[in-house]
């Protein structure tokens, strides 16, 4: 008997990418997901011959060994992603749909795969992933007005906000539960109008953004700025959205937002919107770093490496 696994990042892009697929290809599946930085998801899967995996918005490079294990066990896999891949395995049971262009997210790849049949959810995801120009271009294809488009932007940002945290205890909703709730809505506008979960997320999002107002950079000039937030649940929840807001407010400037941890810092990096490249290269200089060209992160930057990171950030963006 075939077991289906849907393995997806817990942010707006991962959730909306899966939602698009399941609207077109409904089926019961085992959901495997977590907080945004929880990307080693294939290690949780014990699949074998005849089982089918769908992987969305999860780094292939970080999961290549576990992917090899699952393919060797006889599982079949479709892999949709926009992160740096490393060498892609060649296997008869693996189909990859990968585009690492800086203006592409996984939901836009799925939109291409589905020939636009659930495109409105790709707009939500692109806004959530801070790909504002791509989201606006896609919204134009649907002939959405400014007010409708702004509502989709708010939904994307709220879905993305929910994914940030050290563990799921920091989140308002487990991403699997959030997907299950979302799965009952074919149109995101109905979710916005009638789902209490959206109101909870919107109010919490606004509260956490209020807390971060007034934070000043540890280092900054007109080309780059580094911010450090305290070791608190609200900091862990808001750091990604704060990073995206900074990027949109200062499109000529790169940004790094660090959140203190017991043993160091979690790091989010955004390249300048006007020059969307280099974030992944910077973060991959540090252990546990990775991501994509425009936006990347480091899961754990040791406290002793803080100054080295700031110097590397300056060299990459602000020299």
PDB file of C-alpha atoms in Angstrom:
ATOM      1  CA  UNK A   1       0.000   0.000   0.000  1.00  0.00           C
ATOM      2  CA  UNK A   2       1.372   3.387  -1.030  1.00  0.00           C
ATOM      3  CA  UNK A   3       1.960   6.012   1.642  1.00  0.00           C
ATOM      4  CA  UNK A   4       2.074   9.626   0.470  1.00  0.00           C
ATOM      5  CA  UNK A   5       4.313  12.133   2.251  1.00  0.00           C
ATOM      6  CA  UNK A   6       4.096  15.903   1.856  1.00  0.00           C
ATOM      7  CA  UNK A   7       7.337  17.429   3.150  1.00  0.00           C
ATOM      8  CA  UNK A   8       7.306  21.218   3.210  1.00  0.00           C
ATOM      9  CA  UNK A   9       8.813  24.285   4.795  1.00  0.00           C
ATOM     10  CA  UNK A  10       6.488  25.776   7.396  1.00  0.00           C
ATOM     11  CA  UNK A  11       6.559  29.297   5.932  1.00  0.00           C
ATOM     12  CA  UNK A  12       4.132  30.974   3.523  1.00  0.00           C
ATOM     13  CA  UNK A  13       5.948  29.632   0.462  1.00  0.00           C
ATOM     14  CA  UNK A  14       5.993  26.020   1.611  1.00  0.00           C
ATOM     15  CA  UNK A  15       2.390  26.048   2.790  1.00  0.00           C
ATOM     16  CA  UNK A  16       1.018  27.804  -0.306  1.00  0.00           C
ATOM     17  CA  UNK A  17       3.048  25.621  -2.662  1.00  0.00           C
ATOM     18  CA  UNK A  18       1.544  22.496  -1.114  1.00  0.00           C
ATOM     19  CA  UNK A  19      -1.932  24.034  -1.055  1.00  0.00           C
ATOM     20  CA  UNK A  20      -1.781  24.743  -4.789  1.00  0.00           C
ATOM     21  CA  UNK A  21      -0.798  21.142  -5.493  1.00  0.00           C
ATOM     22  CA  UNK A  22      -3.448  19.635  -3.235  1.00  0.00           C
ATOM     23  CA  UNK A  23      -6.209  21.806  -4.678  1.00  0.00           C
ATOM     24  CA  UNK A  24      -5.365  20.242  -8.042  1.00  0.00           C
ATOM     25  CA  UNK A  25      -4.291  16.806  -6.775  1.00  0.00           C
ATOM     26  CA  UNK A  26      -6.247  16.120  -3.567  1.00  0.00           C
ATOM     27  CA  UNK A  27      -5.046  13.183  -1.491  1.00  0.00           C
ATOM     28  CA  UNK A  28      -4.482  12.176   2.095  1.00  0.00           C
ATOM     29  CA  UNK A  29      -0.845  12.352   3.127  1.00  0.00           C
ATOM     30  CA  UNK A  30       1.554  12.342   6.037  1.00  0.00           C
ATOM     31  CA  UNK A  31       2.552  15.975   6.686  1.00  0.00           C
ATOM     32  CA  UNK A  32       6.193  16.608   7.589  1.00  0.00           C
ATOM     33  CA  UNK A  33       7.068  20.202   8.453  1.00  0.00           C
ATOM     34  CA  UNK A  34       8.275  22.513  11.206  1.00  0.00           C
ATOM     35  CA  UNK A  35       9.546  26.015  11.878  1.00  0.00           C
ATOM     36  CA  UNK A  36      11.085  27.890   8.969  1.00  0.00           C
ATOM     37  CA  UNK A  37      14.658  26.998   9.902  1.00  0.00           C
ATOM     38  CA  UNK A  38      13.819  23.333  10.417  1.00  0.00           C
ATOM     39  CA  UNK A  39      14.977  22.186   7.005  1.00  0.00           C
ATOM     40  CA  UNK A  40      16.400  18.707   7.717  1.00  0.00           C
ATOM     41  CA  UNK A  41      12.970  17.232   7.167  1.00  0.00           C
ATOM     42  CA  UNK A  42      13.719  14.205   5.016  1.00  0.00           C
ATOM     43  CA  UNK A  43      15.493  12.597   7.954  1.00  0.00           C
ATOM     44  CA  UNK A  44      12.105  12.247   9.642  1.00  0.00           C
ATOM     45  CA  UNK A  45      10.688  10.154   6.820  1.00  0.00           C
ATOM     46  CA  UNK A  46      10.809   6.352   6.729  1.00  0.00           C
ATOM     47  CA  UNK A  47       9.502   5.571   3.257  1.00  0.00           C
ATOM     48  CA  UNK A  48      10.075   2.534   1.092  1.00  0.00           C
ATOM     49  CA  UNK A  49       9.193   0.887  -2.192  1.00  0.00           C
ATOM     50  CA  UNK A  50       6.032   2.300  -3.737  1.00  0.00           C
ATOM     51  CA  UNK A  51       5.772   5.270  -1.387  1.00  0.00           C
ATOM     52  CA  UNK A  52       5.562   8.758  -2.875  1.00  0.00           C
ATOM     53  CA  UNK A  53       7.197  11.923  -1.563  1.00  0.00           C
ATOM     54  CA  UNK A  54       6.435  15.511  -2.509  1.00  0.00           C
ATOM     55  CA  UNK A  55       9.063  17.939  -1.201  1.00  0.00           C
ATOM     56  CA  UNK A  56       8.453  21.686  -1.311  1.00  0.00           C
ATOM     57  CA  UNK A  57      10.678  24.630  -0.386  1.00  0.00           C
ATOM     58  CA  UNK A  58      13.248  22.491   1.438  1.00  0.00           C
ATOM     59  CA  UNK A  59      16.946  22.703   0.582  1.00  0.00           C
ATOM     60  CA  UNK A  60      18.034  19.727  -1.506  1.00  0.00           C
ATOM     61  CA  UNK A  61      21.644  20.448  -0.667  1.00  0.00           C
ATOM     62  CA  UNK A  62      20.943  20.062   3.039  1.00  0.00           C
ATOM     63  CA  UNK A  63      18.914  16.872   2.553  1.00  0.00           C
ATOM     64  CA  UNK A  64      20.802  15.124  -0.234  1.00  0.00           C
ATOM     65  CA  UNK A  65      22.026  12.219   1.903  1.00  0.00           C
ATOM     66  CA  UNK A  66      18.552  11.473   3.257  1.00  0.00           C
ATOM     67  CA  UNK A  67      17.075  11.863  -0.210  1.00  0.00           C
ATOM     68  CA  UNK A  68      19.564   9.273  -1.452  1.00  0.00           C
ATOM     69  CA  UNK A  69      18.537   6.929   1.358  1.00  0.00           C
ATOM     70  CA  UNK A  70      14.855   7.230   0.481  1.00  0.00           C
ATOM     71  CA  UNK A  71      15.426   6.772  -3.251  1.00  0.00           C
ATOM     72  CA  UNK A  72      17.571   3.713  -2.563  1.00  0.00           C
ATOM     73  CA  UNK A  73      14.724   2.295  -0.477  1.00  0.00           C
ATOM     74  CA  UNK A  74      12.453   2.523  -3.514  1.00  0.00           C
ATOM     75  CA  UNK A  75      10.478   5.699  -2.804  1.00  0.00           C
ATOM     76  CA  UNK A  76       9.496   8.043  -5.614  1.00  0.00           C
ATOM     77  CA  UNK A  77       9.989  11.785  -5.175  1.00  0.00           C
ATOM     78  CA  UNK A  78       8.951  15.067  -6.764  1.00  0.00           C
ATOM     79  CA  UNK A  79      11.136  17.932  -5.544  1.00  0.00           C
ATOM     80  CA  UNK A  80      10.081  21.587  -5.895  1.00  0.00           C
ATOM     81  CA  UNK A  81      12.504  24.222  -4.599  1.00  0.00           C
ATOM     82  CA  UNK A  82      14.314  27.519  -5.218  1.00  0.00           C
ATOM     83  CA  UNK A  83      17.341  27.200  -2.906  1.00  0.00           C
ATOM     84  CA  UNK A  84      20.926  26.416  -3.870  1.00  0.00           C
ATOM     85  CA  UNK A  85      21.020  22.696  -4.667  1.00  0.00           C
ATOM     86  CA  UNK A  86      24.583  21.457  -4.870  1.00  0.00           C
ATOM     87  CA  UNK A  87      24.824  18.436  -7.152  1.00  0.00           C
ATOM     88  CA  UNK A  88      21.375  17.043  -7.939  1.00  0.00           C
ATOM     89  CA  UNK A  89      21.204  13.230  -7.723  1.00  0.00           C
ATOM     90  CA  UNK A  90      20.367  11.426 -10.923  1.00  0.00           C
ATOM     91  CA  UNK A  91      17.781   8.734 -10.211  1.00  0.00           C
ATOM     92  CA  UNK A  92      14.860   7.258 -12.118  1.00  0.00           C
ATOM     93  CA  UNK A  93      12.553   7.841  -9.146  1.00  0.00           C
ATOM     94  CA  UNK A  94      13.426  11.532  -8.739  1.00  0.00           C
ATOM     95  CA  UNK A  95      11.770  14.397 -10.612  1.00  0.00           C
ATOM     96  CA  UNK A  96      13.081  17.874  -9.830  1.00  0.00           C
ATOM     97  CA  UNK A  97      11.455  21.250 -10.438  1.00  0.00           C
ATOM     98  CA  UNK A  98      14.105  23.697  -9.271  1.00  0.00           C
ATOM     99  CA  UNK A  99      14.766  27.320 -10.171  1.00  0.00           C
ATOM    100  CA  UNK A 100      17.278  29.332  -8.125  1.00  0.00           C
ATOM    101  CA  UNK A 101      16.634  32.704  -9.786  1.00  0.00           C
ATOM    102  CA  UNK A 102      16.447  35.470  -7.133  1.00  0.00           C
ATOM    103  CA  UNK A 103      12.912  36.510  -8.147  1.00  0.00           C
ATOM    104  CA  UNK A 104      11.420  33.006  -7.893  1.00  0.00           C
ATOM    105  CA  UNK A 105       9.913  31.176  -4.914  1.00  0.00           C
ATOM    106  CA  UNK A 106       8.714  27.586  -4.725  1.00  0.00           C
ATOM    107  CA  UNK A 107       5.056  28.549  -5.095  1.00  0.00           C
ATOM    108  CA  UNK A 108       5.852  30.293  -8.385  1.00  0.00           C
ATOM    109  CA  UNK A 109       7.570  27.103  -9.548  1.00  0.00           C
ATOM    110  CA  UNK A 110       4.440  25.136  -8.612  1.00  0.00           C
ATOM    111  CA  UNK A 111       2.345  27.787 -10.373  1.00  0.00           C
ATOM    112  CA  UNK A 112       4.374  27.121 -13.516  1.00  0.00           C
ATOM    113  CA  UNK A 113       3.942  23.353 -13.044  1.00  0.00           C
ATOM    114  CA  UNK A 114       0.147  23.780 -12.739  1.00  0.00           C
ATOM    115  CA  UNK A 115      -0.060  26.246 -15.652  1.00  0.00           C
ATOM    116  CA  UNK A 116      -1.455  28.907 -13.357  1.00  0.00           C
ATOM    117  CA  UNK A 117      -4.564  27.053 -12.226  1.00  0.00           C
ATOM    118  CA  UNK A 118      -4.161  28.105  -8.559  1.00  0.00           C
ATOM    119  CA  UNK A 119      -2.163  31.249  -9.240  1.00  0.00           C
ATOM    120  CA  UNK A 120      -3.736  33.454  -6.590  1.00  0.00           C
ATOM    121  CA  UNK A 121      -1.998  31.377  -3.880  1.00  0.00           C
ATOM    122  CA  UNK A 122       1.334  31.957  -5.601  1.00  0.00           C
ATOM    123  CA  UNK A 123       0.723  35.687  -5.183  1.00  0.00           C
ATOM    124  CA  UNK A 124       0.220  35.169  -1.435  1.00  0.00           C
ATOM    125  CA  UNK A 125       3.412  33.112  -1.204  1.00  0.00           C
ATOM    126  CA  UNK A 126       5.539  35.541  -3.193  1.00  0.00           C
ATOM    127  CA  UNK A 127       4.497  38.383  -0.890  1.00  0.00           C
ATOM    128  CA  UNK A 128       5.287  36.188   2.105  1.00  0.00           C
ATOM    129  CA  UNK A 129       8.730  35.448   0.693  1.00  0.00           C
ATOM    130  CA  UNK A 130       9.347  39.185   0.218  1.00  0.00           C
ATOM    131  CA  UNK A 131       9.354  38.891  -3.579  1.00  0.00           C
ATOM    132  CA  UNK A 132       7.179  41.959  -3.918  1.00  0.00           C
ATOM    133  CA  UNK A 133       7.885  42.687  -7.591  1.00  0.00           C
ATOM    134  CA  UNK A 134       7.221  39.065  -8.531  1.00  0.00           C
ATOM    135  CA  UNK A 135       4.016  39.069  -6.491  1.00  0.00           C
ATOM    136  CA  UNK A 136       2.786  42.261  -8.163  1.00  0.00           C
ATOM    137  CA  UNK A 137       3.598  40.913 -11.638  1.00  0.00           C
ATOM    138  CA  UNK A 138       1.707  37.722 -10.867  1.00  0.00           C
ATOM    139  CA  UNK A 139      -1.247  39.642  -9.423  1.00  0.00           C
ATOM    140  CA  UNK A 140      -1.439  41.662 -12.652  1.00  0.00           C
ATOM    141  CA  UNK A 141      -1.892  38.420 -14.598  1.00  0.00           C
ATOM    142  CA  UNK A 142      -4.996  37.802 -12.501  1.00  0.00           C
ATOM    143  CA  UNK A 143      -6.210  41.391 -13.029  1.00  0.00           C
ATOM    144  CA  UNK A 144      -6.414  41.953  -9.287  1.00  0.00           C
ATOM    145  CA  UNK A 145      -7.025  45.484  -8.095  1.00  0.00           C
ATOM    146  CA  UNK A 146      -4.754  47.320  -5.647  1.00  0.00           C
ATOM    147  CA  UNK A 147      -7.025  46.716  -2.637  1.00  0.00           C
ATOM    148  CA  UNK A 148      -7.304  42.969  -3.315  1.00  0.00           C
ATOM    149  CA  UNK A 149      -3.576  42.725  -3.904  1.00  0.00           C
ATOM    150  CA  UNK A 150      -2.832  44.487  -0.618  1.00  0.00           C
ATOM    151  CA  UNK A 151      -5.016  41.997   1.263  1.00  0.00           C
ATOM    152  CA  UNK A 152      -3.099  39.106  -0.286  1.00  0.00           C
ATOM    153  CA  UNK A 153       0.124  40.785   0.745  1.00  0.00           C
ATOM    154  CA  UNK A 154      -1.014  40.980   4.346  1.00  0.00           C
ATOM    155  CA  UNK A 155      -2.025  37.313   4.323  1.00  0.00           C
ATOM    156  CA  UNK A 156       1.337  36.260   2.891  1.00  0.00           C
ATOM    157  CA  UNK A 157       3.204  38.246   5.517  1.00  0.00           C
ATOM    158  CA  UNK A 158       1.082  36.792   8.334  1.00  0.00           C
ATOM    159  CA  UNK A 159       1.544  33.209   7.134  1.00  0.00           C
ATOM    160  CA  UNK A 160       5.276  33.777   6.868  1.00  0.00           C
ATOM    161  CA  UNK A 161       5.427  35.437  10.272  1.00  0.00           C
ATOM    162  CA  UNK A 162       3.961  32.323  11.881  1.00  0.00           C
ATOM    163  CA  UNK A 163       6.904  30.177  10.724  1.00  0.00           C
ATOM    164  CA  UNK A 164       9.619  32.032  12.613  1.00  0.00           C
ATOM    165  CA  UNK A 165      10.717  30.605  15.941  1.00  0.00           C
ATOM    166  CA  UNK A 166      13.340  28.433  17.562  1.00  0.00           C
ATOM    167  CA  UNK A 167      10.780  25.654  18.083  1.00  0.00           C
ATOM    168  CA  UNK A 168       7.085  25.253  17.342  1.00  0.00           C
ATOM    169  CA  UNK A 169       6.434  26.420  20.912  1.00  0.00           C
ATOM    170  CA  UNK A 170       7.382  29.932  19.748  1.00  0.00           C
ATOM    171  CA  UNK A 171       4.741  29.834  17.006  1.00  0.00           C
ATOM    172  CA  UNK A 172       1.073  30.660  17.246  1.00  0.00           C
ATOM    173  CA  UNK A 173       0.149  27.605  15.139  1.00  0.00           C
ATOM    174  CA  UNK A 174       2.037  24.490  14.135  1.00  0.00           C
ATOM    175  CA  UNK A 175       2.595  24.800  10.362  1.00  0.00           C
ATOM    176  CA  UNK A 176       0.887  21.449   9.744  1.00  0.00           C
ATOM    177  CA  UNK A 177      -2.212  22.698  11.594  1.00  0.00           C
ATOM    178  CA  UNK A 178      -2.083  25.991   9.712  1.00  0.00           C
ATOM    179  CA  UNK A 179      -1.943  24.117   6.404  1.00  0.00           C
ATOM    180  CA  UNK A 180      -4.888  21.922   7.446  1.00  0.00           C
ATOM    181  CA  UNK A 181      -6.935  25.040   8.232  1.00  0.00           C
ATOM    182  CA  UNK A 182      -5.928  26.714   4.976  1.00  0.00           C
ATOM    183  CA  UNK A 183      -6.737  23.579   2.976  1.00  0.00           C
ATOM    184  CA  UNK A 184     -10.475  24.199   3.414  1.00  0.00           C
ATOM    185  CA  UNK A 185     -10.291  27.418   1.386  1.00  0.00           C
ATOM    186  CA  UNK A 186      -9.997  27.507  -2.396  1.00  0.00           C
ATOM    187  CA  UNK A 187      -9.723  31.303  -2.408  1.00  0.00           C
ATOM    188  CA  UNK A 188      -7.410  33.184  -0.014  1.00  0.00           C
ATOM    189  CA  UNK A 189      -9.886  36.058   0.144  1.00  0.00           C
ATOM    190  CA  UNK A 190     -12.389  33.745   1.830  1.00  0.00           C
ATOM    191  CA  UNK A 191      -9.733  32.765   4.358  1.00  0.00           C
ATOM    192  CA  UNK A 192      -9.074  36.445   5.069  1.00  0.00           C
ATOM    193  CA  UNK A 193     -12.783  37.258   5.435  1.00  0.00           C
ATOM    194  CA  UNK A 194     -14.007  34.278   7.411  1.00  0.00           C
ATOM    195  CA  UNK A 195     -11.215  32.430   9.231  1.00  0.00           C
ATOM    196  CA  UNK A 196     -10.548  33.359  12.903  1.00  0.00           C
ATOM    197  CA  UNK A 197      -6.976  32.031  12.582  1.00  0.00           C
ATOM    198  CA  UNK A 198      -6.175  34.928  10.272  1.00  0.00           C
ATOM    199  CA  UNK A 199      -7.354  37.475  12.843  1.00  0.00           C
ATOM    200  CA  UNK A 200      -5.177  35.855  15.515  1.00  0.00           C
ATOM    201  CA  UNK A 201      -2.125  35.986  13.255  1.00  0.00           C
ATOM    202  CA  UNK A 202      -2.767  39.547  12.105  1.00  0.00           C
ATOM    203  CA  UNK A 203      -3.175  40.874  15.644  1.00  0.00           C
ATOM    204  CA  UNK A 204      -0.130  39.001  16.955  1.00  0.00           C
ATOM    205  CA  UNK A 205       1.925  40.142  13.981  1.00  0.00           C
ATOM    206  CA  UNK A 206       1.080  43.774  14.641  1.00  0.00           C
ATOM    207  CA  UNK A 207       1.851  43.421  18.347  1.00  0.00           C
ATOM    208  CA  UNK A 208       5.271  41.915  17.682  1.00  0.00           C
ATOM    209  CA  UNK A 209       6.121  44.555  15.079  1.00  0.00           C
ATOM    210  CA  UNK A 210       5.301  47.245  17.657  1.00  0.00           C
ATOM    211  CA  UNK A 211       7.906  45.691  19.969  1.00  0.00           C
ATOM    212  CA  UNK A 212      10.657  45.978  17.369  1.00  0.00           C
ATOM    213  CA  UNK A 213       9.988  49.632  16.578  1.00  0.00           C
ATOM    214  CA  UNK A 214      12.865  51.785  17.664  1.00  0.00           C
ATOM    215  CA  UNK A 215      15.583  49.099  17.531  1.00  0.00           C
ATOM    216  CA  UNK A 216      18.771  50.733  16.288  1.00  0.00           C
ATOM    217  CA  UNK A 217      21.481  48.997  14.231  1.00  0.00           C
ATOM    218  CA  UNK A 218      24.620  47.598  15.824  1.00  0.00           C
ATOM    219  CA  UNK A 219      26.412  48.611  12.641  1.00  0.00           C
ATOM    220  CA  UNK A 220      25.131  50.542   9.666  1.00  0.00           C
ATOM    221  CA  UNK A 221      25.777  52.758   6.687  1.00  0.00           C
ATOM    222  CA  UNK A 222      23.891  53.471   3.466  1.00  0.00           C
ATOM    223  CA  UNK A 223      24.916  50.090   1.990  1.00  0.00           C
ATOM    224  CA  UNK A 224      24.305  47.723   4.896  1.00  0.00           C
ATOM    225  CA  UNK A 225      23.035  47.460   8.466  1.00  0.00           C
ATOM    226  CA  UNK A 226      23.202  44.829  11.210  1.00  0.00           C
ATOM    227  CA  UNK A 227      20.545  44.651  13.941  1.00  0.00           C
ATOM    228  CA  UNK A 228      20.596  42.518  17.104  1.00  0.00           C
ATOM    229  CA  UNK A 229      17.375  41.510  18.871  1.00  0.00           C
ATOM    230  CA  UNK A 230      17.094  40.059  22.386  1.00  0.00           C
ATOM    231  CA  UNK A 231      16.629  36.411  23.329  1.00  0.00           C
ATOM    232  CA  UNK A 232      12.811  36.421  23.465  1.00  0.00           C
ATOM    233  CA  UNK A 233       9.962  34.564  21.761  1.00  0.00           C
ATOM    234  CA  UNK A 234       8.698  37.766  20.117  1.00  0.00           C
ATOM    235  CA  UNK A 235      12.169  38.403  18.637  1.00  0.00           C
ATOM    236  CA  UNK A 236      12.285  34.911  17.171  1.00  0.00           C
ATOM    237  CA  UNK A 237       8.812  35.333  15.688  1.00  0.00           C
ATOM    238  CA  UNK A 238       9.356  38.774  14.194  1.00  0.00           C
ATOM    239  CA  UNK A 239      12.928  38.606  12.898  1.00  0.00           C
ATOM    240  CA  UNK A 240      12.055  37.449   9.389  1.00  0.00           C
ATOM    241  CA  UNK A 241       9.284  39.979   8.916  1.00  0.00           C
ATOM    242  CA  UNK A 242      11.495  42.700  10.384  1.00  0.00           C
ATOM    243  CA  UNK A 243      14.213  41.736   7.896  1.00  0.00           C
ATOM    244  CA  UNK A 244      11.747  41.919   5.015  1.00  0.00           C
ATOM    245  CA  UNK A 245      10.391  45.279   6.164  1.00  0.00           C
ATOM    246  CA  UNK A 246      13.897  46.694   6.375  1.00  0.00           C
ATOM    247  CA  UNK A 247      14.644  45.418   2.878  1.00  0.00           C
ATOM    248  CA  UNK A 248      11.555  47.071   1.424  1.00  0.00           C
ATOM    249  CA  UNK A 249      12.062  50.332   3.331  1.00  0.00           C
ATOM    250  CA  UNK A 250      15.725  50.615   2.291  1.00  0.00           C
ATOM    251  CA  UNK A 251      16.002  48.886  -1.120  1.00  0.00           C
ATOM    252  CA  UNK A 252      19.584  50.059  -1.681  1.00  0.00           C
ATOM    253  CA  UNK A 253      20.769  48.572   1.625  1.00  0.00           C
ATOM    254  CA  UNK A 254      21.552  44.994   2.690  1.00  0.00           C
ATOM    255  CA  UNK A 255      20.438  43.880   6.153  1.00  0.00           C
ATOM    256  CA  UNK A 256      21.271  41.292   8.778  1.00  0.00           C
ATOM    257  CA  UNK A 257      19.008  40.674  11.765  1.00  0.00           C
ATOM    258  CA  UNK A 258      20.523  38.611  14.563  1.00  0.00           C
ATOM    259  CA  UNK A 259      18.507  37.151  17.427  1.00  0.00           C
ATOM    260  CA  UNK A 260      20.402  36.257  20.577  1.00  0.00           C
ATOM    261  CA  UNK A 261      20.350  32.625  21.693  1.00  0.00           C
ATOM    262  CA  UNK A 262      21.830  30.945  24.750  1.00  0.00           C
ATOM    263  CA  UNK A 263      24.872  29.876  22.742  1.00  0.00           C
ATOM    264  CA  UNK A 264      25.099  32.526  20.026  1.00  0.00           C
ATOM    265  CA  UNK A 265      22.798  34.061  17.428  1.00  0.00           C
ATOM    266  CA  UNK A 266      20.289  33.079  14.765  1.00  0.00           C
ATOM    267  CA  UNK A 267      20.937  35.201  11.675  1.00  0.00           C
ATOM    268  CA  UNK A 268      18.687  36.392   8.837  1.00  0.00           C
ATOM    269  CA  UNK A 269      20.338  38.159   5.896  1.00  0.00           C
ATOM    270  CA  UNK A 270      18.640  40.101   3.109  1.00  0.00           C
ATOM    271  CA  UNK A 271      20.605  41.376   0.142  1.00  0.00           C
ATOM    272  CA  UNK A 272      19.644  44.818  -1.102  1.00  0.00           C
ATOM    273  CA  UNK A 273      16.420  44.632  -3.107  1.00  0.00           C
ATOM    274  CA  UNK A 274      18.142  46.687  -5.813  1.00  0.00           C
ATOM    275  CA  UNK A 275      20.977  44.113  -5.986  1.00  0.00           C
ATOM    276  CA  UNK A 276      19.478  40.756  -4.943  1.00  0.00           C
ATOM    277  CA  UNK A 277      22.557  38.573  -4.687  1.00  0.00           C
ATOM    278  CA  UNK A 278      25.230  37.343  -2.303  1.00  0.00           C
ATOM    279  CA  UNK A 279      23.180  36.482   0.794  1.00  0.00           C
ATOM    280  CA  UNK A 280      23.673  32.743   0.335  1.00  0.00           C
ATOM    281  CA  UNK A 281      27.411  33.107  -0.321  1.00  0.00           C
ATOM    282  CA  UNK A 282      27.860  35.125   2.871  1.00  0.00           C
ATOM    283  CA  UNK A 283      25.904  32.721   5.067  1.00  0.00           C
ATOM    284  CA  UNK A 284      27.558  29.627   3.649  1.00  0.00           C
ATOM    285  CA  UNK A 285      30.891  30.921   4.936  1.00  0.00           C
ATOM    286  CA  UNK A 286      29.589  29.901   8.382  1.00  0.00           C
ATOM    287  CA  UNK A 287      28.617  26.471   9.617  1.00  0.00           C
ATOM    288  CA  UNK A 288      24.821  25.950   9.538  1.00  0.00           C
ATOM    289  CA  UNK A 289      24.463  28.777   6.999  1.00  0.00           C
ATOM    290  CA  UNK A 290      22.538  28.556   3.730  1.00  0.00           C
ATOM    291  CA  UNK A 291      19.642  29.941   1.735  1.00  0.00           C
ATOM    292  CA  UNK A 292      19.179  31.705  -1.565  1.00  0.00           C
ATOM    293  CA  UNK A 293      20.790  34.621  -3.336  1.00  0.00           C
ATOM    294  CA  UNK A 294      18.469  37.321  -2.048  1.00  0.00           C
ATOM    295  CA  UNK A 295      17.721  35.936   1.413  1.00  0.00           C
ATOM    296  CA  UNK A 296      19.657  33.507   3.566  1.00  0.00           C
ATOM    297  CA  UNK A 297      20.432  32.692   7.171  1.00  0.00           C
ATOM    298  CA  UNK A 298      22.629  31.008   9.740  1.00  0.00           C
ATOM    299  CA  UNK A 299      20.918  28.719  12.218  1.00  0.00           C
ATOM    300  CA  UNK A 300      23.593  29.192  14.868  1.00  0.00           C
ATOM    301  CA  UNK A 301      26.337  31.797  14.760  1.00  0.00           C
ATOM    302  CA  UNK A 302      28.576  31.227  17.819  1.00  0.00           C
ATOM    303  CA  UNK A 303      28.958  34.309  19.972  1.00  0.00           C
ATOM    304  CA  UNK A 304      32.709  34.223  19.348  1.00  0.00           C
ATOM    305  CA  UNK A 305      32.062  34.639  15.603  1.00  0.00           C
ATOM    306  CA  UNK A 306      29.928  37.788  15.885  1.00  0.00           C
ATOM    307  CA  UNK A 307      32.668  40.201  14.869  1.00  0.00           C
ATOM    308  CA  UNK A 308      33.833  37.883  12.092  1.00  0.00           C
ATOM    309  CA  UNK A 309      30.283  37.845  10.747  1.00  0.00           C
ATOM    310  CA  UNK A 310      29.974  41.630  10.868  1.00  0.00           C
ATOM    311  CA  UNK A 311      33.282  42.000   9.017  1.00  0.00           C
ATOM    312  CA  UNK A 312      32.183  39.440   6.415  1.00  0.00           C
ATOM    313  CA  UNK A 313      28.849  41.272   6.035  1.00  0.00           C
ATOM    314  CA  UNK A 314      30.680  44.562   5.501  1.00  0.00           C
ATOM    315  CA  UNK A 315      32.972  42.977   2.913  1.00  0.00           C
ATOM    316  CA  UNK A 316      30.027  41.415   1.075  1.00  0.00           C
ATOM    317  CA  UNK A 317      27.660  44.357   1.048  1.00  0.00           C
ATOM    318  CA  UNK A 318      28.885  47.490   2.768  1.00  0.00           C
ATOM    319  CA  UNK A 319      32.502  47.950   1.824  1.00  0.00           C
TER     320      UNK A 319
END
